[in-house]
XYZ file of C-alpha atoms in Angstrom:
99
model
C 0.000 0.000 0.000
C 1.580 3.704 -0.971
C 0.564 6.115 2.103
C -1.308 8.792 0.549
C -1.958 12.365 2.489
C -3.919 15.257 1.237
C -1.987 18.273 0.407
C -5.041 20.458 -1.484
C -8.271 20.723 0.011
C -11.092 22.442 -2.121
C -13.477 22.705 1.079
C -13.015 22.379 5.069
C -13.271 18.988 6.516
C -14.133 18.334 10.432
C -11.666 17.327 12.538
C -12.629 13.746 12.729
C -10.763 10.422 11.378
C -9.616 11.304 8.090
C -11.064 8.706 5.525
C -9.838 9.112 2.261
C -11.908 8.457 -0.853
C -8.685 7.011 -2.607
C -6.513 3.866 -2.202
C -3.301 3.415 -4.330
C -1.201 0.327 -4.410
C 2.004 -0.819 -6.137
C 1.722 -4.312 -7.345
C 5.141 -5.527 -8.054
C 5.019 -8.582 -10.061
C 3.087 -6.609 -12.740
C 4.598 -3.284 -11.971
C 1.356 -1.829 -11.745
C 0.349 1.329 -9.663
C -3.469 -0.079 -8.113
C -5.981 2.582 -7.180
C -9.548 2.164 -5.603
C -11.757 4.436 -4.923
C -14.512 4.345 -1.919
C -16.536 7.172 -3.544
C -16.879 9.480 -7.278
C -14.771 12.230 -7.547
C -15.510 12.358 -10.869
C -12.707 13.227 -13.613
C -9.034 12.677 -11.901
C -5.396 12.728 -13.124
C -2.932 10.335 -11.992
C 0.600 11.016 -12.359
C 3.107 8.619 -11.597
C 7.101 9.925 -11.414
C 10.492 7.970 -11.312
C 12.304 11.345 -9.967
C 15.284 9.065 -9.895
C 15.029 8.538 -13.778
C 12.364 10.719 -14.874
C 9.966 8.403 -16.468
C 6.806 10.025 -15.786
C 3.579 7.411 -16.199
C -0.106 9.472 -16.281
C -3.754 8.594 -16.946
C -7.386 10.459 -16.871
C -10.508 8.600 -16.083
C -13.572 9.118 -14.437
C -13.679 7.497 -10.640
C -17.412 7.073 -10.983
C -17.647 4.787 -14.083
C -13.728 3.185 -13.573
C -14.066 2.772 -9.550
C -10.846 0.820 -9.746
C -7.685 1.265 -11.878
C -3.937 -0.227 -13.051
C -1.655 2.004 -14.684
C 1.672 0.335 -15.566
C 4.736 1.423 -14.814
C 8.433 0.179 -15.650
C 9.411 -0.679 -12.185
C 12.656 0.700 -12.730
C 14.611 1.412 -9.372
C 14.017 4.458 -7.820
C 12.208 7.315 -5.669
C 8.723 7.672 -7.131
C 5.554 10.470 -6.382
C 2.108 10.172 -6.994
C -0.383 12.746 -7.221
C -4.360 12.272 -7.878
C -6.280 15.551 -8.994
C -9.759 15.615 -8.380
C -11.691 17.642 -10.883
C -12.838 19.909 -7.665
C -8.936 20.313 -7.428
C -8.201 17.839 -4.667
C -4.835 16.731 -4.266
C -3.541 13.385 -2.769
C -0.125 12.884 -2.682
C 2.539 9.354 -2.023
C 5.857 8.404 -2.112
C 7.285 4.914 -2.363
C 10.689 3.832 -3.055
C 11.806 0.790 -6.070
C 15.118 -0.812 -5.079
């Protein structure tokens, strides 16, 4: 599982358990990035970088037809980010590391 924290927030949330409506994954015998989500955001953007290498790996879909996702990725070594953006402009952020 890639931790995932929210760095943009388009409207105030209480101060109660933080649920987020996306899960990401890496899945390394197919060297696929895995993402689930609990609820539509509608449209979002999912960038995947190597900043080691600089392969950059992106898709657009739309959480409320495609609830779950794989985008491959060359599972090269190295330090990667991803980012989801919401269409409402809601950003969730992860690191994980390839050795």
């Amino acid at each position: 599982e890639i931790p995932l924290k929210q760095i943009n927030k388009t409207h105030e949330n209480n101060r109660s358990l933080i649920l987020y409506p996306v899960e990401s994954c890496y899945m390394g015998m197919m060297n696929l990035i895995q993402t689930t989500f609990s609820r539509d955001l509608g449209e979002v953007t999912l960038e995947v970088i190597n900043t080691s290498t600089g392969e950059i790996s992106c898709e657009t879909f739309d959480s409320g037809v495609t609830p779950q996702t794989l985008l491959p990725i060359s599972g090269d070594s190295g330090y990667y980010t991803i980012t989801y953006t919401t269409e409402s402009g809601d950003i969730y952020e992860g690191y994980f590391t390839l050795n």
